[in-house]
mmCIF file of C-alpha atoms in Angstrom:
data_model
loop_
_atom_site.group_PDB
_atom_site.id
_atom_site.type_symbol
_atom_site.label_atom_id
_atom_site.label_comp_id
_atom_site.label_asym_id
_atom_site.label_seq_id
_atom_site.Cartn_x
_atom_site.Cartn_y
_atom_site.Cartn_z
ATOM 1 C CA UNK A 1 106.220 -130.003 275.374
ATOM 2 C CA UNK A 2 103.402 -127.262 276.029
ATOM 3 C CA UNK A 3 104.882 -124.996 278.888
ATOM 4 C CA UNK A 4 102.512 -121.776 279.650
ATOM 5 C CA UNK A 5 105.204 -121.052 281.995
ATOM 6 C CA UNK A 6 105.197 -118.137 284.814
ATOM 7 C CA UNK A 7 106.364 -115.891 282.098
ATOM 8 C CA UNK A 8 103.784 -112.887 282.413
ATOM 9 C CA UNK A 9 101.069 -112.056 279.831
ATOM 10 C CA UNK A 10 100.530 -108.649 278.593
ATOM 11 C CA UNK A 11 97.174 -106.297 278.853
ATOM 12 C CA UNK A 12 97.847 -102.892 277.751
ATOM 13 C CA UNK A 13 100.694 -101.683 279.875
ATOM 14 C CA UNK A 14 100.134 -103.944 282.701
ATOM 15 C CA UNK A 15 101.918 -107.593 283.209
ATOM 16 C CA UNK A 16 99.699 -110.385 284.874
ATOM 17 C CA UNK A 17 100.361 -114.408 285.392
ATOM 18 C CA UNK A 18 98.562 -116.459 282.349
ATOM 19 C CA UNK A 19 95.590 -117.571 284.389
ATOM 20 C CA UNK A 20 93.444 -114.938 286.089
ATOM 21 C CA UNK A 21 90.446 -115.291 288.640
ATOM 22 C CA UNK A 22 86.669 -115.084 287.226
ATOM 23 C CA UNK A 23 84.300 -114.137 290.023
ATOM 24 C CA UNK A 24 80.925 -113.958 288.680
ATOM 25 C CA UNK A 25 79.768 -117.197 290.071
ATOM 26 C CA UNK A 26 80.926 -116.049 293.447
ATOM 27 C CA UNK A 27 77.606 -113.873 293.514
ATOM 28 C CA UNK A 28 75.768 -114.528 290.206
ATOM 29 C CA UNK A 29 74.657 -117.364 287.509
ATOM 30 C CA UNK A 30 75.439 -120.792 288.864
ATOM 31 C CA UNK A 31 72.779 -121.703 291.391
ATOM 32 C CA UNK A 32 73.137 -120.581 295.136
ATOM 33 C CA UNK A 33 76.204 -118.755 295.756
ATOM 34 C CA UNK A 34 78.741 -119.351 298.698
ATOM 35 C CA UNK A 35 78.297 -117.629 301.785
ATOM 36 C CA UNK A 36 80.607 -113.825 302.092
ATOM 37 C CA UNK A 37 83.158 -115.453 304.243
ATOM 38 C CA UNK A 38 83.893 -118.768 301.955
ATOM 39 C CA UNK A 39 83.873 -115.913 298.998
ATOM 40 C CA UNK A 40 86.263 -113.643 300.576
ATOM 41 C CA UNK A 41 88.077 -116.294 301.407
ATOM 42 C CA UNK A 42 88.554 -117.886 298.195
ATOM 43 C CA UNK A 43 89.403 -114.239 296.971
ATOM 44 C CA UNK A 44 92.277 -113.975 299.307
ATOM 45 C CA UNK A 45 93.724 -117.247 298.874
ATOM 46 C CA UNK A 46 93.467 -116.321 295.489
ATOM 47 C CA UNK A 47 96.079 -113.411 296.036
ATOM 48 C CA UNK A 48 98.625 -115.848 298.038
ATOM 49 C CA UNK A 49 98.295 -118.107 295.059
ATOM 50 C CA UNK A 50 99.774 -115.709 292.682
ATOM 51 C CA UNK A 51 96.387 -114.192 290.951
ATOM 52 C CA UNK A 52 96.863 -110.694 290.563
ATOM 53 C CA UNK A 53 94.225 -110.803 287.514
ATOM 54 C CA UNK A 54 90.362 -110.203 289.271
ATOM 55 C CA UNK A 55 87.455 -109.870 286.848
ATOM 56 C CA UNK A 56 83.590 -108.596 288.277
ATOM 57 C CA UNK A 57 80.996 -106.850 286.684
ATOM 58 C CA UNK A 58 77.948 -104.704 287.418
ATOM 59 C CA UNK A 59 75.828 -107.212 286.021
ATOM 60 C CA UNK A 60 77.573 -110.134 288.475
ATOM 61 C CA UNK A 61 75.204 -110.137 291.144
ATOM 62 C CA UNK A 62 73.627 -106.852 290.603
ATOM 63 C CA UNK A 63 76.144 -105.605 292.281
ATOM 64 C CA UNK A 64 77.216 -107.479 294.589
ATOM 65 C CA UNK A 65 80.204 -109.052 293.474
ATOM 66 C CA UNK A 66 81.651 -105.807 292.762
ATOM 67 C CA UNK A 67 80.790 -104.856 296.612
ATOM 68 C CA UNK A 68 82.732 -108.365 297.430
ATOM 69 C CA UNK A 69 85.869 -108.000 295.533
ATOM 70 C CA UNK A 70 85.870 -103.900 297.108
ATOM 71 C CA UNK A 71 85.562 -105.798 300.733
ATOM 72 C CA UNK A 72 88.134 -108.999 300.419
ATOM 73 C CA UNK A 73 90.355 -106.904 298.618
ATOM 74 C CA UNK A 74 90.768 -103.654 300.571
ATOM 75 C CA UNK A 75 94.331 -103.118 301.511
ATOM 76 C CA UNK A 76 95.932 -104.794 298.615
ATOM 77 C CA UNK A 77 94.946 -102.839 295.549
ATOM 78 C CA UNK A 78 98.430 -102.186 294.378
ATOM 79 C CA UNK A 79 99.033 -105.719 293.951
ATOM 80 C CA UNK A 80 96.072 -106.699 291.502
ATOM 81 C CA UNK A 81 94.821 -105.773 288.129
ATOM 82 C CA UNK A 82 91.272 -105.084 288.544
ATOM 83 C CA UNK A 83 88.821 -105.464 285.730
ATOM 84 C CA UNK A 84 85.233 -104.566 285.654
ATOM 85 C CA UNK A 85 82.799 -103.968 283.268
ATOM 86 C CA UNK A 86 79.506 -102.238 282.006
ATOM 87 C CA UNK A 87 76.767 -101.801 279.480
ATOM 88 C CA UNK A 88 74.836 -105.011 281.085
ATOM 89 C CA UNK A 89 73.224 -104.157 284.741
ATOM 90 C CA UNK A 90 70.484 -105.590 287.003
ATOM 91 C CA UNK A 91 67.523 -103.479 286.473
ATOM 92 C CA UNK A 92 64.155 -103.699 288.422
ATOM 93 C CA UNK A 93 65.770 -107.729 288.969
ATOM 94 C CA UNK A 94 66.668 -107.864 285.582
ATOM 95 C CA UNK A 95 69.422 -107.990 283.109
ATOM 96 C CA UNK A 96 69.626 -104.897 281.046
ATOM 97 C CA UNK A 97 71.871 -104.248 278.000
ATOM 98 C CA UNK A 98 72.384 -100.585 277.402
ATOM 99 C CA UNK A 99 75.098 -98.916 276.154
ATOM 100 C CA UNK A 100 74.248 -95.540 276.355
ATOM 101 C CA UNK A 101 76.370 -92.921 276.970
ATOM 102 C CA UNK A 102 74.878 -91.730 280.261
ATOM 103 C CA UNK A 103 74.227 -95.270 281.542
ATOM 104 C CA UNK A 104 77.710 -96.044 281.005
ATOM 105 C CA UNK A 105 78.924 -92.701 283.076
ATOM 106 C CA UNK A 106 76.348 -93.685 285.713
ATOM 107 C CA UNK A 107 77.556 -97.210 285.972
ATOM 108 C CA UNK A 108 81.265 -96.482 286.308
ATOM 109 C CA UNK A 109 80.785 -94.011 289.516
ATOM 110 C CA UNK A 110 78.660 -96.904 291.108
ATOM 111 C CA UNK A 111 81.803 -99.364 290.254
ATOM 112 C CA UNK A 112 83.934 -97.116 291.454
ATOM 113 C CA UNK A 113 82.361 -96.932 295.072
ATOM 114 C CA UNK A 114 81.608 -100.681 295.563
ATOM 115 C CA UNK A 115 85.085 -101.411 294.143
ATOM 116 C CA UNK A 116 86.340 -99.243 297.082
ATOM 117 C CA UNK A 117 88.710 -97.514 294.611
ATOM 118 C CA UNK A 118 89.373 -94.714 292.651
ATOM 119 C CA UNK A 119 90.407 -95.859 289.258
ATOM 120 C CA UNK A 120 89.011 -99.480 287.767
ATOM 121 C CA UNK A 121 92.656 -100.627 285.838
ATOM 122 C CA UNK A 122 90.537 -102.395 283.140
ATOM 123 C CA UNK A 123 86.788 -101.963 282.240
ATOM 124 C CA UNK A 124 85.173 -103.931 279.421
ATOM 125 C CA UNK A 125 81.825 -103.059 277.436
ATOM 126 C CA UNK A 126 80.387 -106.019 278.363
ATOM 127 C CA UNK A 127 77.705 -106.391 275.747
ATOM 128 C CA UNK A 128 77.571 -104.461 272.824
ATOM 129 C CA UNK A 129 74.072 -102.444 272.906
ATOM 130 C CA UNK A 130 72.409 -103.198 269.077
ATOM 131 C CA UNK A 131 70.475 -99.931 269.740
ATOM 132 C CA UNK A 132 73.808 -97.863 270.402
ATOM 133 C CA UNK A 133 76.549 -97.571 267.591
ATOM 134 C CA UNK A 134 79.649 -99.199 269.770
ATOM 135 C CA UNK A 135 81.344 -96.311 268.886
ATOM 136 C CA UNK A 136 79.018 -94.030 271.028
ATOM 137 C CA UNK A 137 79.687 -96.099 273.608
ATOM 138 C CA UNK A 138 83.400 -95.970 273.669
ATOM 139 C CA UNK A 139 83.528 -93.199 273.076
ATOM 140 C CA UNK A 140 81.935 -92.386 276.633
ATOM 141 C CA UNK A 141 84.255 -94.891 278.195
ATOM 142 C CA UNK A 142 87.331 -92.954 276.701
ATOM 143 C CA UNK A 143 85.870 -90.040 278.716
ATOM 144 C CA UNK A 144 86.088 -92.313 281.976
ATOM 145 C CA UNK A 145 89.873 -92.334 280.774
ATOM 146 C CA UNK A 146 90.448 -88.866 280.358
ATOM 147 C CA UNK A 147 89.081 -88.123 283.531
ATOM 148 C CA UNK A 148 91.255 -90.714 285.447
ATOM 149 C CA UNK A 149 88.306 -93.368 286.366
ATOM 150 C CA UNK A 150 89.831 -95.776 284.295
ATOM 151 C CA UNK A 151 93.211 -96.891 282.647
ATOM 152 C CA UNK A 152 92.280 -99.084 280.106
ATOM 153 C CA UNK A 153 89.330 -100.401 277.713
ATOM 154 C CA UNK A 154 88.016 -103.643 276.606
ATOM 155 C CA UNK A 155 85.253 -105.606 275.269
ATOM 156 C CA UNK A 156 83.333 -108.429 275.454
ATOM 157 C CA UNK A 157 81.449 -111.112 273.206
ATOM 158 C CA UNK A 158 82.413 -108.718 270.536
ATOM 159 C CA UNK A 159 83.557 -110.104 267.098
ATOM 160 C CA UNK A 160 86.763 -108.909 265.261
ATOM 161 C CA UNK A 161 84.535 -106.205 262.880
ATOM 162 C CA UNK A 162 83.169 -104.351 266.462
ATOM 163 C CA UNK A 163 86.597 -104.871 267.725
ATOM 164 C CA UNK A 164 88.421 -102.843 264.993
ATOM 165 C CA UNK A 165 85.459 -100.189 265.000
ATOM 166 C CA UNK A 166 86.033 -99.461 268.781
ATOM 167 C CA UNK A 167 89.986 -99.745 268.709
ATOM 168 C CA UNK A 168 89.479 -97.018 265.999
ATOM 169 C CA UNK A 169 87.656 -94.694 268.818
ATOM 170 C CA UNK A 170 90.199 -95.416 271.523
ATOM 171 C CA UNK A 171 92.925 -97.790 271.769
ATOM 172 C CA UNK A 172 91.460 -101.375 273.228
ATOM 173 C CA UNK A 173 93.923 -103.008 275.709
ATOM 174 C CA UNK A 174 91.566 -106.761 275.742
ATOM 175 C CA UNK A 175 88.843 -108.130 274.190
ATOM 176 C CA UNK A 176 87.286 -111.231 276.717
ATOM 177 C CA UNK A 177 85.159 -113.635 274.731
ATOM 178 C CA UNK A 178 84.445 -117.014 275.670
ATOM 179 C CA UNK A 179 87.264 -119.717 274.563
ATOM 180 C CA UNK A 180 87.733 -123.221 275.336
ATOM 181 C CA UNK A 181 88.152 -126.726 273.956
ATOM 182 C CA UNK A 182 84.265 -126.488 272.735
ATOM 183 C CA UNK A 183 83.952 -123.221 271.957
ATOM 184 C CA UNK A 184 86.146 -122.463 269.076
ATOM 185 C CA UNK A 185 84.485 -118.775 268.562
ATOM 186 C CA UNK A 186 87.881 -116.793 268.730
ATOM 187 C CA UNK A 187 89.249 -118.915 265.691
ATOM 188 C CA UNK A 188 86.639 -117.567 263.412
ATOM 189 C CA UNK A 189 88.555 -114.261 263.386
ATOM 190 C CA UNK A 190 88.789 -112.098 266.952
ATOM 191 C CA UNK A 191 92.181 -114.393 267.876
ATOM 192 C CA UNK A 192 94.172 -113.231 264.830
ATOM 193 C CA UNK A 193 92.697 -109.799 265.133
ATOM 194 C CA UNK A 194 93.366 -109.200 268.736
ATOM 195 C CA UNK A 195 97.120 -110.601 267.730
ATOM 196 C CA UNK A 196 97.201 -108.337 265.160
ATOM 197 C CA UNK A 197 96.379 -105.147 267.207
ATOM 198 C CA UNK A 198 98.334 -106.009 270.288
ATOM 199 C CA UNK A 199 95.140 -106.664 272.126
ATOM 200 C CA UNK A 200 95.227 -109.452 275.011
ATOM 201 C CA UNK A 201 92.552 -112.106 274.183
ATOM 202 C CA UNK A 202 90.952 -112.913 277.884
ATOM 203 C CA UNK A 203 89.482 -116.354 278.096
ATOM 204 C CA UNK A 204 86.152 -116.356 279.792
ATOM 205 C CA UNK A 205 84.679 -120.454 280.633
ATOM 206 C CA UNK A 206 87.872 -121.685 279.221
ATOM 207 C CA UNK A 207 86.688 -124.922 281.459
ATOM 208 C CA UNK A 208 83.578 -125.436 279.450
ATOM 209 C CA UNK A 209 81.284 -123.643 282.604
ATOM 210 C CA UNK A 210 82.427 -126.739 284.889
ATOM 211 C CA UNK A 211 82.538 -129.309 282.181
ATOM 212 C CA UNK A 212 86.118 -130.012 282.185
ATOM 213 C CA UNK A 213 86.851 -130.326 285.713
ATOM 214 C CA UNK A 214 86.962 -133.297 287.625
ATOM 215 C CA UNK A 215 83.417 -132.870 288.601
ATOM 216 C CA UNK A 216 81.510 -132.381 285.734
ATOM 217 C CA UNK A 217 77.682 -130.420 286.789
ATOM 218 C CA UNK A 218 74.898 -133.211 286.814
ATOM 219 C CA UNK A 219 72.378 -131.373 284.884
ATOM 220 C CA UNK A 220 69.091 -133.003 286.118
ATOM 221 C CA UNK A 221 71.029 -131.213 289.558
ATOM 222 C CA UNK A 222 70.892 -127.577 288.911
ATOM 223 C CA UNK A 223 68.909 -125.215 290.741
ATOM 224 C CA UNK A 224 67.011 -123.332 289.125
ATOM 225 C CA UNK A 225 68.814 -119.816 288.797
ATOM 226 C CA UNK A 226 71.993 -121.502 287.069
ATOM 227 C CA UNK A 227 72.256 -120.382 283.942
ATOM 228 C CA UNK A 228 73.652 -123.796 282.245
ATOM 229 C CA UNK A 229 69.958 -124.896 282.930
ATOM 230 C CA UNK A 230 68.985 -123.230 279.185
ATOM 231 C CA UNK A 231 72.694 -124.089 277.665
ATOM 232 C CA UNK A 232 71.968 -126.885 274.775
ATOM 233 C CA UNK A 233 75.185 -128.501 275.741
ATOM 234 C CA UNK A 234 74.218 -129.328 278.897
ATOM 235 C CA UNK A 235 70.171 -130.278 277.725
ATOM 236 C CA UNK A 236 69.211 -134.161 277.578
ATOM 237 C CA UNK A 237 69.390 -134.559 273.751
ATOM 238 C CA UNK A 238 73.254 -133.534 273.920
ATOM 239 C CA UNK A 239 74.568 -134.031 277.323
ATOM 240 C CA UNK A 240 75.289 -137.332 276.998
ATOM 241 C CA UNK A 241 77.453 -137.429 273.469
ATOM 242 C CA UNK A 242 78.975 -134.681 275.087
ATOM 243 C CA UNK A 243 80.147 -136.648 278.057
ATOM 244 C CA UNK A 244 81.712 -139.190 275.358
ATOM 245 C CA UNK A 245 84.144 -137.071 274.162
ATOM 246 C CA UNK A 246 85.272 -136.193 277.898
ATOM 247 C CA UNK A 247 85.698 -139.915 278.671
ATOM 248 C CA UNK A 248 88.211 -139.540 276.026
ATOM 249 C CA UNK A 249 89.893 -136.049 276.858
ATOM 250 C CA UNK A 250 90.353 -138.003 280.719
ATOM 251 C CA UNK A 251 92.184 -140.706 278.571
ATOM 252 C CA UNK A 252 94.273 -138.269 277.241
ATOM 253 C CA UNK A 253 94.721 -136.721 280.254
ATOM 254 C CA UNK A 254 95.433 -139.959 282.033
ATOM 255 C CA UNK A 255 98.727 -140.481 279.318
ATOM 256 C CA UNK A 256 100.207 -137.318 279.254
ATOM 257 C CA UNK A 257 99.895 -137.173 283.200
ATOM 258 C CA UNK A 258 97.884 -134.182 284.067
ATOM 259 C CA UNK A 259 94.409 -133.819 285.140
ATOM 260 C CA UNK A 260 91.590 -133.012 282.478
ATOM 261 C CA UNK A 261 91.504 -129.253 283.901
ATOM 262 C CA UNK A 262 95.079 -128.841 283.295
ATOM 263 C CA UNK A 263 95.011 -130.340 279.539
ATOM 264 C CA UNK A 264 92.442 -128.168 279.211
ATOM 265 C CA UNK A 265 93.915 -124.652 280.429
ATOM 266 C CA UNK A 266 97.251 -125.658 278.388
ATOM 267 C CA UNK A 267 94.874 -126.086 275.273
ATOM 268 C CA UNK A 268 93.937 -122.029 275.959
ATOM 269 C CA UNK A 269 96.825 -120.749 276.536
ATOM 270 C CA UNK A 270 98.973 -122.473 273.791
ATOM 271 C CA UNK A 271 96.831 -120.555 271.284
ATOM 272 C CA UNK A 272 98.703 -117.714 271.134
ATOM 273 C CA UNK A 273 100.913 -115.506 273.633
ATOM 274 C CA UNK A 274 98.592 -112.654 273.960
ATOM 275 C CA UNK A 275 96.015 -114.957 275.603
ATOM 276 C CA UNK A 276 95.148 -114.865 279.567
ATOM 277 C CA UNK A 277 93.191 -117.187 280.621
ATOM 278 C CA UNK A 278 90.218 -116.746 283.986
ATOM 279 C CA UNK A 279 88.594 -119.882 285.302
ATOM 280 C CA UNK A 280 86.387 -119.115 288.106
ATOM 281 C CA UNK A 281 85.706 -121.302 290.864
ATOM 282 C CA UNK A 282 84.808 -121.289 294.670
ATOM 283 C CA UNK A 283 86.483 -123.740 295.651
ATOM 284 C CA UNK A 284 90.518 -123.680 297.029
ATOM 285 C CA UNK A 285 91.709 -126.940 296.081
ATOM 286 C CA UNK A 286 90.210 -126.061 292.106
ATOM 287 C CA UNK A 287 91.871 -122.304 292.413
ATOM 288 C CA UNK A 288 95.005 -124.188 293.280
ATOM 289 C CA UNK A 289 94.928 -127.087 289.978
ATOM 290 C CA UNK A 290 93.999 -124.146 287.843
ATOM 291 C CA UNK A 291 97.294 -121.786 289.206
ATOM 292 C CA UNK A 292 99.344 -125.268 288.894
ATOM 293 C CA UNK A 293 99.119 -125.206 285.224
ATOM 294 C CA UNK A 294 102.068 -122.286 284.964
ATOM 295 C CA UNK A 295 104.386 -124.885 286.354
ATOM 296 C CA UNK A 296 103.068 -127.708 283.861
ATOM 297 C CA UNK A 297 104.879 -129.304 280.728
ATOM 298 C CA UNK A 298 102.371 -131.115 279.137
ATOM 299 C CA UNK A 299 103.134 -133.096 275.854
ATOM 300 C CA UNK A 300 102.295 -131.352 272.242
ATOM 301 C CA UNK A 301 100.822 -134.444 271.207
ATOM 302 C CA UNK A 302 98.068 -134.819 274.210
ATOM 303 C CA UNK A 303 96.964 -130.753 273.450
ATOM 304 C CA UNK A 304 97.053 -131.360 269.967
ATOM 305 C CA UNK A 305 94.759 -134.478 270.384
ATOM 306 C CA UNK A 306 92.249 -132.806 272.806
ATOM 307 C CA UNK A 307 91.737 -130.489 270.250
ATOM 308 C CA UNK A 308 91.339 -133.119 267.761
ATOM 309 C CA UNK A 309 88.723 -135.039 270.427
ATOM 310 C CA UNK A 310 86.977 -131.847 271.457
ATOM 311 C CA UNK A 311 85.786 -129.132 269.050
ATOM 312 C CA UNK A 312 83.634 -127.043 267.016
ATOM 313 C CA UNK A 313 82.985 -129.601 264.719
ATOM 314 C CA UNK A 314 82.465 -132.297 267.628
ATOM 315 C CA UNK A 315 80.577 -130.738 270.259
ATOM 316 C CA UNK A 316 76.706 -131.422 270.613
ATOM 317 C CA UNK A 317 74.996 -128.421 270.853
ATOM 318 C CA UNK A 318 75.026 -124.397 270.494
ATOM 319 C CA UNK A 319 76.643 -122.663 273.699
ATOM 320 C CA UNK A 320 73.642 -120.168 274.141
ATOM 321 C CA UNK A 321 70.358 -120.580 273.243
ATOM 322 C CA UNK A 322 69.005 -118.747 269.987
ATOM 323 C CA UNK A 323 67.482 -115.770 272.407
ATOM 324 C CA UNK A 324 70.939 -115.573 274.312
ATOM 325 C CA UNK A 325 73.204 -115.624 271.132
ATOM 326 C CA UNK A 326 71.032 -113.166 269.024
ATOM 327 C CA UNK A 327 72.016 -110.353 271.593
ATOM 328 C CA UNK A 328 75.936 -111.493 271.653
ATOM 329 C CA UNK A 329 78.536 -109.702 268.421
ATOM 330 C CA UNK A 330 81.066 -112.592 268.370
ATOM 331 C CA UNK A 331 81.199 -114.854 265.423
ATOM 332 C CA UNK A 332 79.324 -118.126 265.083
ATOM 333 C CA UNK A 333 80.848 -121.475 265.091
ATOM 334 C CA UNK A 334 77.986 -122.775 262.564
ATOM 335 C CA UNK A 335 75.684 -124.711 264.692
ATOM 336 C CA UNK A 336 77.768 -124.600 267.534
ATOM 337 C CA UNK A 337 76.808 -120.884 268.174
#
């Protein structure tokens, strides 16, 4: 059996629960975005639930999401770990890369006030700048340490070369990159490296951005600002032989007794002990199937065959387009990006 358990996870000197909350598409990405008092909501229920892992961004919302979690969270920041991140922003209504030094010092104050805190536990470069040698820009987030404005570093969509260049600069506590059934990108070298240097691997879209939930997104349905609008997995030409293969994952699902979200969150976090995994959602009833998995024994043989049904090799489609994934560092999965 396959038992995540309610054993904590480690990232840096912190201890969290294996599944985490992502909140960008409380404010950002995925269409129109609930109202503030469904989001706070969700955010709270998310703390009764057990989360103590919350991950925003500047980017998420421009803002806003940052000035959300600061608002539903108020009161209760010695109970979470709270993870934010820069080098991507909203500028002039759109999204910038930069991971200059300055930008980064700028962007950390105006965290720190719409967080509503004094200290962000965990903040991630969360692109790497190509103009901006990564370790300039660590090296200004290690100053954001020094000066008490942060506790810890990370990274994101960085591959296991940046990842060793930056934990070279300053020591880097977890690296978030996107993991799940169909994207394999981790495996081509960032999972064993993270393992290697003690760094927490943080699963961003480890539900396939909706596809492996019980309500898989209609794509002729989404509005026009969600993002999985230009995603080639979700386009007409591989949507549909993409939908195969989750007929069978529900199969496999069905027999081993779980739903298809929960097969699919055990798949992540069997990988390896130093992985934490952070669905997002807004909805209660998904935040509360995603937190069931720590309490979940599902049989080796169904996660082994998901993997088997479901994978780099199988999946239809690149997870970014080729404009998207030329600005990301993480390894490619051959075609599938």
């Amino acid at each position: 059996m396959v038992s995540p358990g309610r054993a904590p996870r480690r990232i840096g000197p912190f201890e969290v629960p294996a599944v985490g909350l992502g909140c960008m598409n409380l404010s950002h990405a995925y269409g129109v975005p609930p109202t503030p008092e469904d989001a706070e909501h969700l955010l709270r229920t998310a703390l009764e639930e057990g989360v103590t892992l919350f991950d925003t961004a500047a980017l998420y919302g421009f803002g806003a999401n940052e000035e959300l979690l600061g608002r539903a969270l108020a009161g209760h920041r010695d109970r979470i770990v709270l993870a934010s991140k820069c080098g991507m922003t909203g500028v002039n209504g759109q999204r910038v890369i930069d991971g200059r030094p300055e930008t980064i010092r700028r962007t950390a104050d105006e965290a720190l006030a719409r967080l509503r805190t004094d200290v962000i536990d965990l903040y991630y470069l969360h692109r790497v700048d190509r103009q901006v040698p990564v370790e300039e820009s660590i090296g200004a987030m290690a100053e954001l340490v020094e000066t008490g404005k942060v506790r810890m570093l990370g990274l994101s969509e960085a591959s296991a070369e940046t990842l060793r260049r930056a934990h070279a600069v300053h020591p880097i506590a977890a690296l978030q990159n996107e993991y799940s059934l169909w994207s394999r990108n981790p495996e081509q070298g960032t999972l064993a490296a993270a393992a290697e240097l003690g760094v927490a691997l943080v699963a961003f879209s480890p539900l396939a951005r909706g596809f492996l939930t019980a309500e898989p997104p209609d794509p002729a349905s989404l509005v026009e600002k969600d993002i999985r609008r230009n995603m080639p997995r979700f386009g007409a030409a591989n949507y549909p032989a993409n939908l195969g293969l989750r007929t069978q994952l529900e199969g496999i699902a069905r027999d081993a007794g779980c739903t298809l979200t929960q097969l699919a969150l055990v798949w992540v976090l069997s990988r390896g002990g130093h992985l934490v995994a952070i669905p997002g959602t807004r909805s209660v009833d998904h935040l509360r199937e995603n937190m069931s998995v720590l309490d979940l024994d599902v049989p080796s043989e169904a996660v082994d065959a998901a993997g088997q049904v479901l994978n780099a090799a199988t999946v239809h489609g690149a997870r970014y387009n080729e404009t998207t994934l030329a600005e990301i560092d993480t390894e490619r999965c051959g075609t599938a990006g």
